[in-house]
Structure formats: structure tokens, C-alpha cells
Amino acid sequence: NCAPYPFNRMVSQYRYMQSRPLLWGTMYRTSAFPPTRFLFNSAQRLLAKSGIRACIAQHEPDLVISMHPLCQTVPLQALASLAHDGPSPSSVASPPRRGIRVRWRPRRRAVASGGEARGRVPFVTVVTDLGAAHPLWLHPGVDLCFVPSSSFVRAAKSKGLTDAQLRLHGLPVRHDFAMQRRRGAAARRELGLHADRKTVLVVGGGDGVGRLGAIVCAVAAELGKRG
């Protein structure tokens, strides 16, 4: 919401492309190409940096967490700009939650012309893709980068990130899911599922993958054919 078109229409554009595999694959491959990434980041900096900077300055966060590959380079530039000449944000870090212990050395403080030290707000990337490591996820300027697989670790190191910046932590899930301890039989009874039949769980991510109802019906029909 803090950026102009087309960046403020990314969700609707994402939904449009995900139902068109050829278009999706083309955008994915071209955005991984270094000249294309440079052009995209340049356009985002020109059109959206001021809005992102204003949003961060308004909220004065203690920590910025990115969970999207398009939100790395320009937000980091906005944070650096604020640390250099903007209002000094709070440097108090919130404690880690629910068993995840986070340790890192904060970035070196920048000193403004008036002599007052202003530290850049810490910036953390949490990768939410389990598959191929798209380069837009990986920026060497982050304080921490949480990655879901060893292939992401290798890709991140090839892009200049160090061991001190990387945390191999799997995909983030809600605490309630992680703490489930029901056995299969008890869970089936609670959910009203047949004990003698197999169960298929269909999930579609934050924005879904299209018509989940149609997918469920198609899977059920196929499994019915196979007996």
C-alpha cells in the first residue's frame, strides 16, 4: 500500500499469473537473470523507495522482516537512508518467541553529521519457498536470512551471504501446528474421518493456487478410480 502501481497490485497480478503456468515460468526465469533483476530493482527504487521509507519512518519498527523475494533490495536501501539522515528509530529488540532463539551481531552504527550515532534497523529475510532458490530472495546486506533447505544455504553463499547470516530453520509454521501431538486415530475421531480410509490434505498457500474445490474433486475422482 505504500508503493504506486504496479507494485501496489502485486497480489492480484500474482493470482493472475499463477493460473497461467507459461506466463509464470517466463516471469520466474527472466527475473532470475541479472540484467532483469537490475532493471526491476532500479524501477522499484525509483517508484517505491520514498513510500517504503515513509512507511518505515512512520511506524519506527524495532525489526523489519521480509517474507517476499521482491522486498529485499529497496527496503534495505530505505533503511540505510533512514539510518543516515532520517529520524533515529528505536534500537530495542523484542525477545524471540516460542523457543526460537535468534542471535546475531547488529550492523555497525552509522554516525550522522551532528555526531549522533544512528543504527540501521535490523532486517531479516524469512524464505517461504521450499523449491528452487530464486536470486531475489538472497541479499548479502541482510542481518539474518532464514532458509528452508541446504540447497538454499548453498545458493545464499554463492550470492555473498555468510554462515553468520544464515539460519537453516525449515519453513515457518504457526505454533499451534508445530505443537500438535495427537495420534492418528485420535485425530481421525476428532475430525470425524473414517478410520479405515486414507486421508488427503490439500493446501494452497497464503493466496491459494486457484480453485481448491475443483482440485479436491479431481483428486477424489482419481483416487476413486484407483480404488
Coordinates of C-alpha atoms in Angstrom, one line a residue:
N1 CA 0.0 0.0 0.0
C2 CA 3.0 2.3 0.4
A3 CA 4.1 1.9 -3.2
P4 CA 2.5 3.1 -6.5
Y5 CA 1.3 1.0 -9.5
P6 CA 2.3 -1.7 -10.4
F7 CA 3.8 -2.6 -7.0
N8 CA 0.5 -2.0 -5.2
R9 CA -1.2 -4.5 -7.4
M10 CA 1.2 -7.4 -6.9
V11 CA -1.3 -9.7 -5.1
S12 CA -3.9 -9.5 -7.9
Q13 CA -1.1 -9.9 -10.5
Y14 CA 0.3 -12.9 -8.7
R15 CA -3.2 -14.6 -8.7
Y16 CA -3.5 -13.8 -12.4
M17 CA -0.1 -15.4 -13.2
Q18 CA -0.4 -18.5 -11.0
S19 CA -3.3 -19.7 -13.2
R20 CA -1.1 -19.3 -16.3
P21 CA 1.9 -21.6 -16.0
L22 CA 3.6 -20.4 -19.2
L23 CA 3.5 -16.8 -18.1
W24 CA 4.5 -17.7 -14.5
G25 CA 7.5 -19.7 -15.8
T26 CA 8.6 -16.9 -18.1
M27 CA 8.5 -14.2 -15.3
Y28 CA 10.3 -16.6 -12.9
R29 CA 13.2 -17.3 -15.3
T30 CA 13.6 -13.7 -16.6
S31 CA 13.5 -12.2 -13.1
A32 CA 16.4 -14.5 -12.1
F33 CA 18.5 -13.1 -15.0
P34 CA 21.0 -10.5 -13.6
P35 CA 20.2 -7.6 -16.0
T36 CA 16.5 -8.1 -15.5
R37 CA 16.9 -8.1 -11.7
F38 CA 18.9 -4.9 -12.0
L39 CA 16.2 -3.2 -14.1
F40 CA 13.5 -4.3 -11.7
N41 CA 15.3 -3.1 -8.6
S42 CA 16.1 0.2 -10.4
A43 CA 12.4 0.7 -11.2
Q44 CA 11.3 -0.2 -7.7
R45 CA 13.9 2.2 -6.2
L46 CA 12.7 5.0 -8.5
L47 CA 9.0 4.4 -7.9
A48 CA 8.7 2.9 -4.4
K49 CA 11.6 3.8 -2.3
S50 CA 10.2 7.0 -1.0
G51 CA 6.9 5.4 0.0
I52 CA 8.7 2.5 1.7
R53 CA 11.0 4.9 3.5
A54 CA 8.0 6.9 4.7
C55 CA 6.2 3.8 5.9
I56 CA 9.2 2.6 7.9
A57 CA 9.7 6.1 9.4
Q58 CA 6.1 6.4 10.4
H59 CA 6.0 3.0 12.3
E60 CA 9.5 3.1 13.7
P61 CA 9.9 -0.7 13.9
D62 CA 12.5 -2.4 16.0
L63 CA 12.9 -5.1 13.3
V64 CA 11.9 -5.4 9.7
I65 CA 11.1 -9.0 8.4
S66 CA 10.7 -9.7 4.7
M67 CA 8.8 -12.7 3.6
H68 CA 8.7 -12.0 -0.1
P69 CA 11.5 -12.1 -2.7
L70 CA 10.6 -8.6 -4.1
C71 CA 11.1 -6.9 -0.7
Q72 CA 14.8 -7.1 -0.2
T73 CA 16.9 -4.6 -2.1
V74 CA 14.8 -1.4 -1.9
P75 CA 13.7 -1.8 1.7
L76 CA 17.3 -2.2 2.7
Q77 CA 18.2 0.9 0.8
A78 CA 15.3 2.8 2.6
L79 CA 16.6 1.6 6.0
A80 CA 20.1 2.7 5.2
S81 CA 18.8 6.1 4.1
L82 CA 16.8 6.5 7.4
A83 CA 19.9 5.5 9.4
H84 CA 21.9 8.1 7.7
D85 CA 19.7 11.1 7.8
G86 CA 16.2 10.2 9.0
P87 CA 14.6 10.1 12.5
S88 CA 16.5 7.7 14.7
P89 CA 14.4 4.6 15.2
S90 CA 14.2 2.6 18.4
S91 CA 17.0 0.1 18.8
V92 CA 15.3 -2.0 21.4
A93 CA 15.0 -5.6 20.2
S94 CA 11.9 -7.7 21.1
P95 CA 12.6 -11.1 22.7
P96 CA 12.4 -14.1 20.5
R97 CA 9.2 -16.0 20.7
R98 CA 8.2 -19.6 21.5
G99 CA 11.5 -21.4 21.6
I100 CA 13.3 -19.8 18.5
R101 CA 16.5 -18.3 19.7
V102 CA 17.9 -15.6 17.4
R103 CA 21.4 -14.3 17.8
W104 CA 23.4 -12.0 15.6
R105 CA 25.7 -9.1 15.8
P106 CA 24.0 -5.8 14.9
R107 CA 25.3 -3.8 12.0
R108 CA 27.9 -1.2 12.7
R109 CA 26.3 2.1 13.6
A110 CA 26.4 5.0 11.2
V111 CA 27.4 8.4 12.5
A112 CA 25.4 11.4 11.3
S113 CA 27.0 14.8 10.6
G114 CA 25.8 16.0 14.0
G115 CA 27.8 13.3 15.8
E116 CA 24.8 11.2 16.9
A117 CA 25.1 7.5 16.2
R118 CA 22.1 6.0 14.4
G119 CA 21.9 2.3 13.9
R120 CA 20.2 0.8 10.9
V121 CA 17.0 -1.1 11.9
P122 CA 17.8 -4.8 11.7
F123 CA 16.5 -6.5 8.6
V124 CA 15.7 -10.3 8.4
T125 CA 14.6 -12.4 5.5
V126 CA 12.4 -15.4 6.1
V127 CA 12.3 -17.5 2.9
T128 CA 8.9 -19.1 2.3
D129 CA 9.7 -21.0 -0.9
L130 CA 10.7 -24.6 -0.4
G131 CA 11.8 -25.3 -4.0
A132 CA 14.4 -23.6 -6.2
A133 CA 16.4 -20.7 -4.7
H134 CA 15.4 -17.7 -6.6
P135 CA 18.2 -15.0 -6.5
L136 CA 15.7 -12.2 -5.5
W137 CA 15.4 -13.9 -2.1
L138 CA 19.1 -13.6 -1.3
H139 CA 20.7 -10.3 -0.5
P140 CA 24.1 -10.0 1.3
G141 CA 23.0 -6.9 3.1
V142 CA 20.5 -8.6 5.5
D143 CA 21.3 -9.2 9.1
L144 CA 19.8 -12.7 9.1
C145 CA 18.3 -15.0 6.4
F146 CA 16.2 -17.9 7.5
V147 CA 16.3 -20.6 4.8
P148 CA 14.3 -23.9 4.5
S149 CA 16.8 -26.2 2.9
S150 CA 20.5 -26.9 2.4
S151 CA 20.2 -26.0 -1.3
F152 CA 19.1 -22.5 -0.2
V153 CA 22.2 -22.4 2.0
R154 CA 24.5 -23.2 -0.9
A155 CA 22.7 -20.7 -3.2
A156 CA 22.9 -18.0 -0.5
K157 CA 26.6 -18.4 -0.1
S158 CA 27.1 -18.1 -3.8
K159 CA 25.3 -14.7 -3.6
G160 CA 27.7 -13.5 -0.9
L161 CA 25.9 -14.3 2.4
T162 CA 28.0 -15.8 5.2
D163 CA 27.4 -18.5 7.7
A164 CA 26.8 -15.9 10.4
Q165 CA 23.9 -14.5 8.4
L166 CA 22.2 -17.9 7.6
R167 CA 19.9 -19.9 9.7
L168 CA 18.7 -23.3 8.3
H169 CA 15.3 -23.5 10.1
G170 CA 12.8 -25.1 7.7
L171 CA 9.6 -23.4 6.7
P172 CA 7.8 -21.3 9.3
V173 CA 4.6 -22.7 10.6
R174 CA 2.1 -21.4 13.2
H175 CA 2.9 -22.5 16.7
D176 CA -0.4 -24.5 17.1
F177 CA 0.6 -26.7 14.1
A178 CA 4.0 -27.4 15.5
M179 CA 2.7 -28.4 18.9
Q180 CA 0.1 -31.0 17.7
R181 CA 0.7 -34.2 19.5
R182 CA -2.4 -36.2 18.7
R183 CA -2.0 -39.7 17.4
G184 CA -3.6 -40.6 14.1
A185 CA -6.6 -42.5 15.5
A186 CA -7.5 -39.7 18.0
A187 CA -7.2 -37.0 15.3
R188 CA -9.4 -39.0 12.9
R189 CA -12.1 -39.4 15.6
E190 CA -12.0 -35.7 16.5
L191 CA -12.3 -34.7 12.8
G192 CA -15.0 -37.2 12.0
L193 CA -12.8 -39.1 9.5
H194 CA -13.2 -42.8 8.6
A195 CA -10.6 -44.8 10.4
D196 CA -10.3 -47.4 7.5
R197 CA -9.8 -44.8 4.7
K198 CA -6.8 -42.8 3.7
T199 CA -6.9 -39.0 4.0
V200 CA -5.6 -36.5 1.6
L201 CA -4.7 -32.9 2.8
V202 CA -4.8 -30.2 0.2
V203 CA -3.2 -26.9 1.0
G204 CA -2.8 -23.8 -1.2
G205 CA -0.6 -21.3 0.5
G206 CA -1.5 -17.8 1.6
D207 CA -3.2 -16.8 -1.7
G208 CA -4.2 -20.3 -2.8
V209 CA -3.3 -22.0 -6.1
G210 CA -6.6 -21.5 -7.9
R211 CA -9.8 -23.4 -7.5
L212 CA -9.1 -25.6 -4.5
G213 CA -12.6 -27.1 -4.6
A214 CA -12.1 -28.3 -8.1
I215 CA -8.7 -29.7 -7.2
V216 CA -10.2 -31.7 -4.3
C217 CA -12.9 -33.1 -6.5
A218 CA -10.4 -34.1 -9.2
V219 CA -8.2 -35.8 -6.7
A220 CA -11.2 -37.6 -5.1
A221 CA -12.3 -38.8 -8.6
E222 CA -8.8 -40.1 -9.5
L223 CA -8.4 -41.9 -6.2
G224 CA -11.9 -43.4 -6.6
K225 CA -10.8 -44.8 -10.0
R226 CA -7.8 -46.4 -8.4
G227 CA -9.9 -47.9 -5.6

